[in-house]
Amino acid sequence: MLEIKNLHASIDGKKILKGINLKINTGEVHAIMGPNGSGKSTLAQILAGREDYEITKGEIIYEGKNLLEMSPEDRAREGIFLAFQYPVEIPGVSNTNLLKTALNEIRKYRGLEEVDAMEFLSLIKEKTKLVELDQQLLSRSVNEGFSGGEKKRNEIFQMAVLEPKLAILDETDSGLDIDALKIVAKGVNTIKSKDNAVVVVTHYQRLLNYIIPDFVHVLYQGQIVKSGGKELAFELEEKGYDWVKEEKNELVTN
Amino acid sequence: MNDIKEIKNQYLKSYELFENSLNGERFSSINGIRKEALSKFSDLSFPTVKDEEWKYTSIAPLLEHNFIPSFDKKHLTKNQIKKFLFESLESNVVVVINGHFSEELTNINKAPDGIEVSSIAKAISLNSPLIGKHFGKYADFSKHIFTSLSTAFTKDGVLIHIPESKIVDQPIHILFITSSENEKLLIQPRNLFVAEKNSQVTIIEHFVSINSGIYFTNTVTEIVVGENAVVDHLRIQEESKSAFHIGRMDIDQERSSNFSSHFISLGASLTRNDFNSKFNDEGGECKLNGLFLTENNQLFDVHTLIDHAKPHCNSHEHYKGILNHASRGVFNGKVIVRPDAQKTNAFQENNNIILSQEALINTKPQLEIFADDVKCSHGATIGQLNKDALFYLKSRGLGNEAARAILIHAFASDVIQSVKVKAVRNYIEEILSGKFNPPEESK
Ligand SMILES: Nc1ncnc2c1ncn2[C@@H]1O[C@H](COP(=O)(O)OP(=O)(O)OP(=O)(O)O)[C@@H](O)[C@H]1O
Ligand SMILES: [Mg+2]
């Protein structure tokens, strides 16, 4: 479904991604871990179409198409969803308005009928229940005045409504208590199927008890320096990243 | 310079024609004021950018034309004005065509007895005591050349009088319609609205044009808000994009009066507005809100002055600008708190969004505070659409246009929401949607 080949990216002349290779098939869950500043969010934002980054080398193929040539909105319409590490507050735009517009834009693109007010309402009702989100938050402005946990749950709620093919969760678990974490996991596990894929960016193995990854990758200094199964997450939790860093240095010196 | 002198002479010359057009009415009580204003007009110079008050607004383009006062009444049919009406506000409609009050198209159906809505020309010819008491008392022409021009050529416009304790539920919608091809008309509606003690009224001043020609609207509105009276004022300005609009509004606020104004401007080629409100007694409340949208080469300028001459008054001012292309905007908000005016609350804010590289806004709050026990604040912002918000919306599937439109709507929404008349609120939303296309579902 997604193949990233030798991706190099920089911002303001500063090299951030230095040759990422990653292949994701439908039905898979991939976890990306790595120390602060290693480039995890950069990779996630590039997948969603952020234009601030300059792609200096490499390519990304998504469902047979050149992803880097697609606008952010078309990527969303093609099924890519990014749960932001820092969801943006948008005063004056209600959550409902955003979501209804988004849903119908995506449906239009796919040649589907737009949902009417009634259908939308019942969909919203169902999904707010799923992520235990207070319905009252929906009439408020997007993320404005939301607590950290509410923002993260709102991202999962949007994901649940939009039902993406490729969901990328950028530290959606950071700062959540165990109950909220379970809710996030429930949201992900509900949409998960053999036809879609999930990428979770996280610092903590804990989330991976609830969202079981097929692969765990370690991103360090803009490269994936190690990949493994879910046990790698435990190893990282236990030993930290230093041993991986050393392996990378060896890699470089060799 | 010679050219400008020539332009002025043209105006002075047309005065004779104007006087003739007045017929017997030239001997009315206000003729003295007209004459005085004419002599002021002749003494005053047209402002240049060297004048502090006109620093960012050059009226040179206005002075390139020789505008001719519109003497003749023009007739329009009901059908021609239909598109300017608001569906739910058709019961109280006043129509002014090229500055002349139209008796045939004016209809006041839903107003209590005793309310006067009439042509100012008629009131002048009948020597109405209202004219004697209020006309020209608030819009001082001695320093303002365009107000002196308006006063000198005073002929017609709208007089509204709400007697004591009368409540007018249904808003009065005044349509100032310009119908001119290439005559380069000078159109000068002159209005006086008086709301006596304990009365209440909503008045909409709506400037529209049938053609897209070059003309010059120079309008002066004086508003008296009596003791404990409530006046909700709206002004919608949709002039021809080649027109010039100089608008002046002066508000006299008596004890515990409540005045609010919402100004929605789509501008003209050049627009200059001077809105002045003065608290003449304690306990007054004044709200000045505005939203202006400019595009192409439009220039929009609003200068407001709130004069806290008395204690215990509150003023709130919030203007928002959305500037596109190579348009320019000027916001100058002056608040004076005089030595007497303790316990004043005065808040002012101006936020602007610049949609293109070339657009420009000059914003200047001016607080002059001479009392010590007051609460005053002001703020101004100039920004672009938030990039992070744009990306966030696009990442959810919204196209560039739709995402921009949603953010522009959001930016304007608090000013729009503060408009109490629903039909006008919807109309503004419609205007915004027409300019910035959101997908249908987002409405
Ligand atoms: N807009 C930007 N301008 C300049 N530098 C940037 C920008 N965005 C990211 N960087 C830099 O790129 C590097 C990678 O940042 P990124 O946010 O991708 O890291 P991360 O792995 O997500 O970190 P964290 O775990 O803290 O979220 C960092 O050194 C960061 O400072
Ligand atoms: Mg990050």
XYZ file of C-alpha atoms and ligand atoms in Angstrom:
729
model
C 0.000 0.000 0.000
C 2.772 2.416 0.907
C 6.392 2.320 -0.063
C 8.915 4.921 0.990
C 12.160 4.706 -0.933
C 15.344 6.431 0.124
C 13.519 9.533 1.309
C 15.638 12.578 2.047
C 14.037 15.758 3.328
C 15.241 19.022 4.725
C 13.884 22.265 6.030
C 15.645 25.611 5.705
C 18.624 23.737 4.341
C 18.776 21.530 7.414
C 18.772 17.819 6.593
C 16.229 15.954 8.675
C 15.409 12.739 6.883
C 18.418 11.007 5.446
C 17.289 8.000 3.489
C 14.124 6.441 4.878
C 13.046 3.088 3.502
C 9.755 1.647 4.643
C 7.174 -0.675 3.195
C 3.685 -1.004 4.593
C 1.098 -3.523 3.430
C -2.612 -3.512 4.065
C -3.643 -5.152 7.291
C -0.407 -4.190 9.022
C 0.316 -2.094 12.070
C 3.694 -0.384 12.178
C 5.127 1.362 15.199
C 7.785 4.024 14.792
C 9.828 4.843 17.840
C 12.915 6.918 18.364
C 14.413 9.677 20.496
C 13.195 13.279 20.400
C 14.129 15.139 17.281
C 14.893 12.055 15.252
C 12.418 12.975 12.498
C 9.273 10.979 13.339
C 6.874 13.917 13.028
C 8.692 15.144 9.953
C 8.026 11.819 8.281
C 4.387 11.834 9.404
C 3.822 15.406 8.175
C 5.476 14.677 4.844
C 3.133 11.735 4.371
C 0.181 14.036 5.016
C 1.513 16.571 2.512
C 3.041 19.379 4.540
C 4.724 21.623 2.026
C 7.310 23.239 4.289
C 9.720 20.376 3.810
C 11.902 20.059 0.804
C 12.190 16.548 -0.560
C 15.725 16.333 -1.846
C 15.764 12.673 -2.822
C 13.634 9.575 -2.929
C 10.007 8.778 -3.550
C 6.819 7.629 -1.915
C 4.410 5.332 -3.693
C 0.926 5.072 -2.237
C -1.459 2.583 -3.842
C 0.554 2.747 -7.015
C 0.537 6.553 -7.173
C 3.299 9.057 -6.661
C 2.273 10.480 -3.308
C 4.663 13.419 -3.402
C 2.817 14.835 -6.386
C -0.524 14.847 -4.602
C -1.977 17.800 -2.711
C -2.630 17.313 0.998
C -6.399 17.335 0.393
C -6.167 14.677 -2.296
C -4.103 12.485 -0.014
C -6.844 12.794 2.603
C -9.429 11.962 -0.052
C -7.341 8.951 -1.065
C -7.536 7.742 2.505
C -4.538 9.103 4.366
C -5.226 10.453 7.822
C -2.754 12.035 10.207
C -3.586 12.409 13.872
C -1.423 15.405 14.705
C 1.065 15.371 17.553
C -0.106 18.921 18.244
C -3.666 19.325 16.931
C -4.295 22.868 15.679
C -6.820 25.173 17.322
C -9.100 26.899 14.848
C -11.263 29.582 16.460
C -14.577 30.219 14.742
C -14.785 26.850 12.966
C -16.915 24.297 14.746
C -15.843 20.671 14.965
C -19.102 19.643 13.391
C -18.685 22.012 10.466
C -15.136 20.822 9.821
C -16.049 17.187 10.024
C -19.167 17.372 7.909
C -17.340 19.363 5.244
C -14.398 16.971 5.335
C -16.558 13.885 5.134
C -18.520 15.191 2.186
C -15.458 16.447 0.333
C -13.971 12.983 0.643
C -17.211 11.311 -0.420
C -17.605 13.624 -3.391
C -14.076 12.796 -4.508
C -14.904 9.114 -4.362
C -18.109 9.595 -6.296
C -20.325 8.864 -3.322
C -23.517 10.645 -2.280
C -23.025 13.364 0.303
C -24.437 12.539 3.704
C -27.447 14.542 4.812
C -27.887 16.154 8.196
C -29.708 13.169 9.703
C -27.209 10.563 8.576
C -24.374 12.754 9.736
C -25.934 13.186 13.148
C -26.342 9.491 13.743
C -22.809 8.829 12.524
C -21.477 11.448 14.922
C -23.476 9.992 17.741
C -22.091 6.539 17.168
C -18.494 7.689 16.891
C -18.528 10.039 19.873
C -19.732 7.103 21.914
C -16.886 4.989 20.619
C -14.207 7.435 21.759
C -16.236 8.624 24.749
C -16.073 12.191 23.571
C -18.476 14.681 25.099
C -20.884 15.607 22.282
C -20.945 19.161 23.545
C -17.360 19.587 22.410
C -18.524 19.210 18.824
C -20.365 22.498 18.665
C -17.283 24.292 19.956
C -14.466 25.582 17.798
C -11.962 23.017 16.586
C -9.677 22.137 19.492
C -10.080 25.589 21.001
C -9.747 25.408 24.756
C -9.632 21.613 24.664
C -7.492 19.847 27.226
C -4.536 17.851 25.911
C -6.495 14.624 26.284
C -9.572 16.057 24.583
C -7.500 17.147 21.611
C -6.050 13.674 21.185
C -9.423 12.018 21.517
C -10.832 14.493 18.994
C -8.182 13.351 16.502
C -9.209 9.746 17.026
C -12.840 10.740 16.728
C -12.168 12.423 13.374
C -10.298 9.345 12.268
C -13.208 7.147 13.273
C -15.605 9.274 11.222
C -13.387 9.534 8.145
C -12.370 5.855 8.189
C -8.979 6.203 6.515
C -7.053 3.524 4.634
C -3.778 4.639 6.114
C -3.960 6.149 9.586
C -0.856 7.777 11.011
C -0.957 8.536 14.711
C 1.755 10.910 15.826
C 2.178 10.453 19.573
C -1.543 10.288 20.118
C -0.768 8.455 23.361
C 1.618 11.023 24.843
C 0.280 12.600 27.996
C -2.751 10.336 28.242
C -3.777 8.452 31.348
C -4.420 4.752 31.033
C -8.167 5.124 30.512
C -7.753 7.642 27.732
C -5.054 5.476 26.219
C -7.430 2.519 26.105
C -10.006 4.685 24.380
C -7.497 5.697 21.721
C -6.579 2.048 21.220
C -10.242 1.097 21.009
C -10.751 3.715 18.302
C -7.845 2.361 16.300
C -8.803 -1.278 16.745
C -12.350 -0.555 15.645
C -11.342 0.921 12.296
C -8.550 -1.565 11.757
C -9.165 -4.170 9.084
C -7.360 -6.283 6.543
C -7.866 -3.495 4.001
C -6.167 -0.685 5.829
C -2.991 0.029 7.716
C -1.953 1.942 10.809
C 1.280 3.695 11.671
C 1.717 4.647 15.306
C 4.485 6.985 16.297
C 5.150 6.616 19.994
C 7.730 6.903 22.701
C 6.120 4.307 24.915
C 5.775 0.579 24.648
C 2.635 0.829 26.792
C 0.364 1.789 23.881
C 1.565 -1.249 21.994
C -0.038 -3.519 24.585
C -3.356 -2.300 23.219
C -2.485 -1.717 19.590
C -0.388 -4.709 18.729
C 2.175 -3.840 16.065
C 3.387 -6.210 13.397
C 6.581 -4.220 13.020
C 8.516 -1.813 15.184
C 11.007 0.592 13.617
C 13.548 2.787 15.289
C 14.094 6.157 13.682
C 17.313 7.854 14.642
C 18.879 10.919 13.068
C 16.654 10.690 10.053
C 17.160 7.015 9.313
C 15.471 3.796 10.272
C 18.311 2.145 12.094
C 16.530 -0.933 13.318
C 13.346 -2.834 12.609
C 11.839 -5.798 14.365
C 8.702 -7.334 15.780
C 6.743 -6.144 18.790
C 9.426 -7.463 21.145
C 11.740 -4.701 19.930
C 9.486 -2.228 21.711
C 10.053 -4.018 25.012
C 13.756 -4.057 24.421
C 13.775 -0.336 23.752
C 11.659 0.334 26.815
C 14.106 -1.622 28.917
C 17.455 -0.573 27.468
C 16.754 2.827 26.020
C 18.084 3.934 22.667
C 21.809 4.021 23.332
C 22.495 0.525 22.080
C 20.628 1.282 18.877
C 22.588 4.491 18.451
C 25.803 2.550 18.800
C 24.680 0.115 16.174
C 24.010 3.047 13.921
C 27.423 4.534 14.501
C 28.938 1.213 13.543
C 26.801 1.263 10.480
C 28.158 4.669 9.589
C 31.822 3.894 10.285
C 31.746 0.671 8.354
C -2.716 72.687 -8.132
C -4.575 74.666 -10.764
C -6.626 71.623 -11.611
C -7.788 71.261 -8.061
C -8.762 74.892 -7.931
C -10.681 74.330 -11.120
C -12.492 71.345 -9.607
C -13.469 73.445 -6.648
C -14.669 76.240 -8.881
C -16.840 73.770 -10.705
C -18.557 72.868 -7.465
C -18.941 76.530 -6.572
C -20.330 77.329 -9.989
C -22.902 74.596 -9.800
C -24.238 76.191 -6.642
C -26.203 78.670 -8.662
C -27.892 75.883 -10.562
C -28.493 74.182 -7.288
C -30.148 77.249 -5.774
C -32.417 77.540 -8.753
C -33.423 73.930 -8.327
C -34.541 74.722 -4.796
C -37.306 77.044 -5.991
C -39.167 78.565 -3.083
C -37.436 76.297 -0.668
C -34.316 78.450 -0.932
C -35.807 80.814 1.611
C -36.113 78.116 4.221
C -34.606 78.312 7.672
C -31.531 76.318 6.787
C -30.486 78.491 3.920
C -28.273 80.454 6.259
C -26.439 77.257 7.165
C -26.139 76.346 3.499
C -24.567 79.692 2.716
C -22.221 79.483 5.653
C -21.170 75.999 4.600
C -20.615 77.160 1.062
C -18.289 79.875 2.211
C -16.442 77.326 4.371
C -16.189 75.035 1.398
C -14.687 77.835 -0.575
C -12.148 78.605 2.188
C -11.102 75.045 2.990
C -8.626 73.122 0.879
C -9.022 69.558 -0.218
C -6.952 67.381 2.088
C -3.684 65.916 0.940
C -1.569 63.149 2.425
C 0.274 65.876 4.315
C -2.792 66.211 6.524
C -2.431 63.881 9.497
C -6.050 62.765 9.151
C -5.567 61.859 5.491
C -2.057 60.534 5.706
C -2.736 57.221 3.989
C -5.639 58.243 1.810
C -4.946 60.323 -1.202
C -8.105 61.763 -2.717
C -6.277 62.674 -5.915
C -8.278 60.094 -7.919
C -11.489 61.759 -6.741
C -10.261 65.139 -7.873
C -9.620 63.887 -11.347
C -13.323 63.996 -12.042
C -15.731 66.801 -12.371
C -18.821 65.587 -10.560
C -22.139 67.269 -11.144
C -24.692 67.530 -8.353
C -27.716 65.380 -9.072
C -30.605 67.830 -9.289
C -33.177 65.764 -11.062
C -35.318 63.112 -9.563
C -34.932 59.800 -11.235
C -37.633 57.164 -11.243
C -37.135 53.483 -10.813
C -39.689 50.739 -10.871
C -40.474 48.343 -8.064
C -38.899 45.651 -10.147
C -35.634 47.521 -10.450
C -35.211 47.786 -6.714
C -36.495 44.348 -5.847
C -33.127 42.667 -5.795
C -31.891 45.015 -3.075
C -34.668 44.205 -0.608
C -34.379 41.764 2.254
C -37.128 39.230 2.209
C -38.164 39.545 5.809
C -37.676 43.296 5.965
C -40.057 44.469 3.284
C -42.545 46.172 5.559
C -40.448 49.243 6.368
C -38.558 50.292 3.295
C -37.332 53.747 2.419
C -35.957 54.374 -1.040
C -33.634 57.193 -1.932
C -32.604 57.459 -5.582
C -29.551 59.493 -6.459
C -29.964 61.295 -3.174
C -33.656 62.064 -3.658
C -36.301 60.586 -1.436
C -38.735 58.474 -3.451
C -42.280 58.855 -2.129
C -43.613 56.217 -4.493
C -41.220 53.461 -3.522
C -41.108 54.213 0.178
C -43.341 52.087 2.346
C -43.605 52.239 6.093
C -46.165 49.668 7.117
C -45.033 48.332 10.416
C -44.342 51.262 12.636
C -46.359 52.625 15.529
C -48.342 55.841 15.071
C -46.445 59.027 15.509
C -43.273 57.767 13.857
C -42.086 60.101 11.183
C -40.154 58.777 8.215
C -39.995 61.396 5.543
C -38.024 63.255 3.001
C -35.709 65.821 4.532
C -36.533 68.182 1.683
C -40.126 68.080 2.764
C -39.258 68.624 6.401
C -37.140 71.618 5.440
C -39.851 73.149 3.313
C -42.366 72.677 6.104
C -39.950 74.269 8.539
C -40.035 71.229 10.780
C -38.885 72.102 14.299
C -36.708 68.972 14.206
C -34.599 70.558 11.507
C -34.213 73.745 13.454
C -33.264 71.855 16.562
C -30.882 69.268 15.148
C -29.829 69.866 11.569
C -26.097 70.487 11.261
C -25.655 70.556 15.014
C -23.512 67.427 15.192
C -21.702 67.080 11.889
C -19.441 70.090 12.191
C -18.542 71.367 8.754
C -16.087 74.038 9.778
C -13.035 71.800 9.372
C -14.238 69.133 7.020
C -14.455 70.146 3.399
C -16.728 67.270 2.378
C -19.171 67.961 5.195
C -19.253 71.603 4.137
C -19.931 70.458 0.587
C -22.794 68.279 1.810
C -24.210 70.998 4.025
C -24.009 73.683 1.372
C -25.833 71.506 -1.128
C -28.342 70.084 1.326
C -31.427 69.163 -0.539
C -32.796 65.774 0.284
C -32.303 62.657 2.309
C -34.128 60.877 5.082
C -35.579 62.195 8.278
C -36.614 59.687 10.907
C -38.201 60.758 14.142
C -39.138 58.289 16.847
C -41.160 60.083 19.508
C -40.766 59.446 23.206
C -41.316 55.871 24.372
C -42.170 54.560 20.919
C -40.712 51.177 20.070
C -40.250 50.276 16.424
C -39.903 46.506 16.260
C -39.428 46.116 12.565
C -36.132 47.509 11.244
C -36.311 50.433 8.824
C -34.398 49.554 5.699
C -33.183 52.600 3.799
C -31.930 51.935 0.298
C -29.675 54.583 -1.122
C -29.697 53.620 -4.758
C -27.502 55.184 -7.349
C -28.600 54.947 -10.924
C -26.152 56.711 -13.167
C -24.571 55.762 -16.432
C -21.787 58.122 -17.289
C -23.082 61.369 -15.895
C -20.528 61.440 -13.066
C -23.092 62.436 -10.519
C -22.421 63.921 -7.138
C -24.944 62.296 -4.835
C -25.397 63.773 -1.414
C -28.055 62.192 0.770
C -28.326 64.075 3.997
C -29.965 62.264 6.879
C -31.200 63.001 10.335
C -32.399 60.313 12.741
C -33.797 61.376 16.082
C -34.780 58.812 18.700
C -36.409 60.542 21.614
C -36.308 59.472 25.247
C -37.052 55.786 25.912
C -37.633 55.003 22.274
C -36.128 52.182 20.284
C -35.390 51.665 16.621
C -33.215 49.729 14.194
C -32.138 51.568 11.058
C -30.295 50.036 8.123
C -28.503 52.385 5.747
C -27.826 50.423 2.627
C -25.825 51.934 -0.233
C -26.190 50.183 -3.553
C -25.769 50.935 -7.209
C -27.630 49.792 -10.279
C -24.771 50.451 -12.673
C -21.055 50.159 -12.315
C -20.343 53.724 -13.313
C -18.242 56.460 -11.814
C -20.087 58.653 -9.326
C -19.423 60.288 -6.008
C -21.525 59.655 -2.934
C -20.929 62.194 -0.212
C -23.274 61.388 2.597
C -23.800 62.834 6.045
C -25.956 61.223 8.706
C -26.677 62.806 12.062
C -28.143 60.617 14.782
C -29.555 61.744 18.103
C -30.000 59.026 20.691
C -32.156 60.503 23.434
C -32.166 59.621 27.099
C -32.454 55.884 27.636
C -33.165 55.361 23.940
C -31.806 52.392 22.018
C -30.657 52.770 18.435
C -29.284 49.875 16.483
C -27.694 51.155 13.314
C -26.434 49.129 10.392
C -24.702 50.350 7.339
C -24.044 48.177 4.338
C -21.922 49.743 1.691
C -21.948 48.153 -1.729
C -21.149 50.963 -4.088
C -20.089 50.584 -7.677
C -16.470 49.503 -7.848
C -15.647 52.678 -9.783
C -17.430 54.984 -7.366
C -16.175 57.261 -4.630
C -17.810 57.219 -1.254
C -17.251 59.713 1.493
C -19.433 58.916 4.461
C -19.835 60.807 7.654
C -21.882 59.874 10.670
C -22.186 61.842 13.876
C -23.956 60.475 16.907
C -25.138 62.479 19.851
C -25.676 60.267 22.882
C -27.765 61.451 25.789
C -28.020 60.021 29.303
C -28.107 56.213 29.478
C -28.560 55.956 25.763
C -27.496 52.883 23.868
C -26.148 53.135 20.368
C -24.694 50.341 18.342
C -23.469 50.401 14.813
C -22.468 47.632 12.466
C -20.721 48.677 9.355
C -20.272 46.201 6.532
C -18.304 47.572 3.660
C -17.472 46.127 0.301
C -16.146 49.528 -0.494
C -16.047 51.474 -3.698
C -13.011 52.581 -5.637
C -12.181 54.918 -2.803
C -14.074 54.932 0.482
C -13.562 57.234 3.394
C -15.709 57.090 6.487
C -15.710 59.355 9.489
C -17.834 58.112 12.359
C -17.971 60.245 15.467
C -19.876 59.473 18.615
C -20.120 61.769 21.572
C -21.384 61.009 25.062
C -23.177 64.110 26.208
C -24.295 62.651 29.468
C -23.599 59.797 31.844
C -24.394 56.119 31.522
C -24.162 55.850 27.751
C -23.209 52.761 25.836
C -21.697 52.829 22.374
C -20.724 49.938 20.187
C -18.986 50.389 16.842
C -18.406 47.192 14.936
C -17.258 46.854 11.400
C -16.193 44.441 8.735
C -14.594 45.563 5.522
C -13.608 43.527 2.513
C -11.406 45.017 -0.132
C -10.027 43.656 -3.361
C -8.260 44.707 -6.555
C -7.196 48.335 -6.203
C -9.797 49.436 -3.707
C -8.950 51.826 -0.944
C -10.996 51.719 2.234
C -10.521 54.157 5.068
C -12.436 54.392 8.309
C -11.736 56.990 10.958
C -13.736 56.686 14.132
C -13.873 58.959 17.126
C -15.539 58.153 20.404
C -15.664 61.141 22.663
C -16.058 60.231 26.314
C -17.021 63.686 27.483
C -18.949 62.413 30.502
C -18.299 59.795 33.198
C -19.708 56.278 33.470
C -19.935 55.505 29.788
C -18.854 52.356 27.971
C -17.606 52.048 24.461
C -16.694 48.943 22.507
C -15.216 49.049 19.098
C -14.245 46.107 16.964
C -13.298 46.391 13.314
C -12.120 43.591 11.118
C -10.600 43.888 7.682
C -10.089 41.295 4.968
C -7.816 42.637 2.269
C -7.139 40.951 -1.015
C -5.088 41.698 -4.146
C -3.491 45.138 -4.196
C -6.148 46.774 -2.037
C -5.414 49.055 0.854
C -7.101 49.684 4.146
C -6.840 52.361 6.786
C -8.230 52.068 10.289
C -7.888 54.963 12.649
C -9.717 54.659 15.926
C -9.546 57.576 18.256
C -10.901 57.527 21.784
C -10.866 60.673 23.850
C -11.501 60.422 27.570
C -11.979 63.945 28.842
C -10.893 65.050 32.335
C -14.458 64.729 33.642
C -15.044 61.282 32.296
C -14.109 59.095 35.273
C -15.218 55.447 35.319
C -14.982 55.237 31.580
C -14.646 51.837 29.958
C -13.319 51.982 26.453
C -12.224 48.974 24.454
C -11.050 48.956 20.928
C -9.721 46.303 18.630
C -8.843 46.070 14.984
C -7.886 42.776 13.355
C -6.905 42.398 9.765
C -6.219 39.566 7.427
C -4.109 40.124 4.389
C -4.807 37.606 1.654
C -2.119 38.627 -0.787
C 1.404 39.947 -0.874
C 0.408 43.321 -2.250
C -2.443 44.220 0.092
C -1.686 46.737 2.779
C -3.340 48.017 5.931
C -2.444 50.969 8.094
C -3.990 50.673 11.502
C -3.701 53.207 14.230
C -5.417 53.284 17.587
C -5.296 56.644 19.290
C -6.179 56.866 22.931
C -6.172 60.304 24.481
C -6.917 59.881 28.140
C -7.237 62.837 30.471
C -9.009 61.123 33.381
C -7.339 58.734 35.816
C -10.021 56.314 36.949
C -10.715 54.620 33.658
C -10.359 51.259 31.955
C -9.174 51.499 28.391
C -7.548 49.071 26.065
C -6.786 48.748 22.436
C -5.197 46.245 20.161
C -4.469 45.791 16.514
C -3.372 42.755 14.583
C -2.390 42.188 10.996
C -1.876 38.674 9.796
C -2.316 36.138 7.116
C -4.466 33.067 7.193
C -2.939 30.706 9.689
C -0.755 28.240 7.800
C -1.045 25.501 10.370
C -4.814 25.790 10.383
C -4.869 25.679 6.581
C -2.778 22.534 6.526
C -4.882 20.951 9.230
C -8.068 21.565 7.236
C -6.525 20.293 4.007
C -5.230 17.209 5.760
C -8.881 16.455 6.495
C -9.791 16.587 2.814
C -10.798 20.214 2.338
C -9.538 21.831 -0.842
C -7.451 24.980 -0.786
C -10.353 27.287 -1.671
C -12.670 25.686 0.828
C -10.091 25.755 3.583
C -9.377 29.429 2.961
C -13.068 30.225 2.824
C -13.730 28.490 6.106
C -10.937 30.389 7.809
C -12.089 33.704 6.372
C -15.633 33.033 7.573
C -14.263 32.092 10.954
C -12.253 35.295 11.111
C -15.296 37.421 10.358
C -17.738 35.384 12.384
C -17.745 37.289 15.662
C -18.489 40.587 13.965
C -21.189 38.947 11.847
C -22.724 37.224 14.845
C -22.988 40.541 16.662
C -25.408 41.815 14.001
C -28.820 41.430 15.557
C -30.931 41.596 12.386
C -31.020 38.054 11.087
C -31.713 38.950 7.460
C -28.652 41.185 7.398
C -26.553 38.594 9.148
C -27.515 36.022 6.540
C -26.869 38.510 3.798
C -23.332 39.148 5.025
C -22.709 35.417 5.179
C -23.946 35.204 1.620
C -21.617 37.971 0.491
C -18.692 36.194 2.110
C -19.674 32.887 0.556
C -19.951 34.547 -2.813
C -16.450 35.906 -2.548
C -14.816 32.984 -0.863
C -16.376 29.753 -1.990
C -16.772 27.193 0.708
C -18.284 23.883 -0.320
C -22.027 23.874 0.232
C -22.113 21.703 3.307
C -20.091 24.121 5.404
C -22.860 26.691 5.649
N 9.770 23.707 10.916
C 10.999 23.351 11.306
N 12.010 24.233 11.231
C 13.254 23.875 11.633
N 13.554 22.692 12.150
C 12.595 21.781 12.240
C 11.258 22.053 11.845
N 10.512 20.959 12.067
C 11.345 20.047 12.595
N 12.593 20.531 12.715
C 13.747 19.823 13.229
O 13.788 18.563 12.663
C 14.200 17.591 13.600
C 13.196 16.478 13.657
O 11.989 16.979 14.225
P 10.708 16.073 14.409
O 9.644 16.929 14.961
O 10.420 15.370 13.160
O 11.181 15.065 15.511
P 10.380 13.960 16.311
O 11.094 12.696 16.089
O 8.967 13.990 15.946
O 10.578 14.429 17.800
P 9.610 14.304 19.076
O 9.759 12.931 19.574
O 10.159 15.302 20.017
O 8.244 14.633 18.622
C 14.392 18.312 14.915
O 15.754 18.594 15.061
C 13.606 19.567 14.736
O 14.154 20.621 15.473
Mg 7.235 14.408 16.949
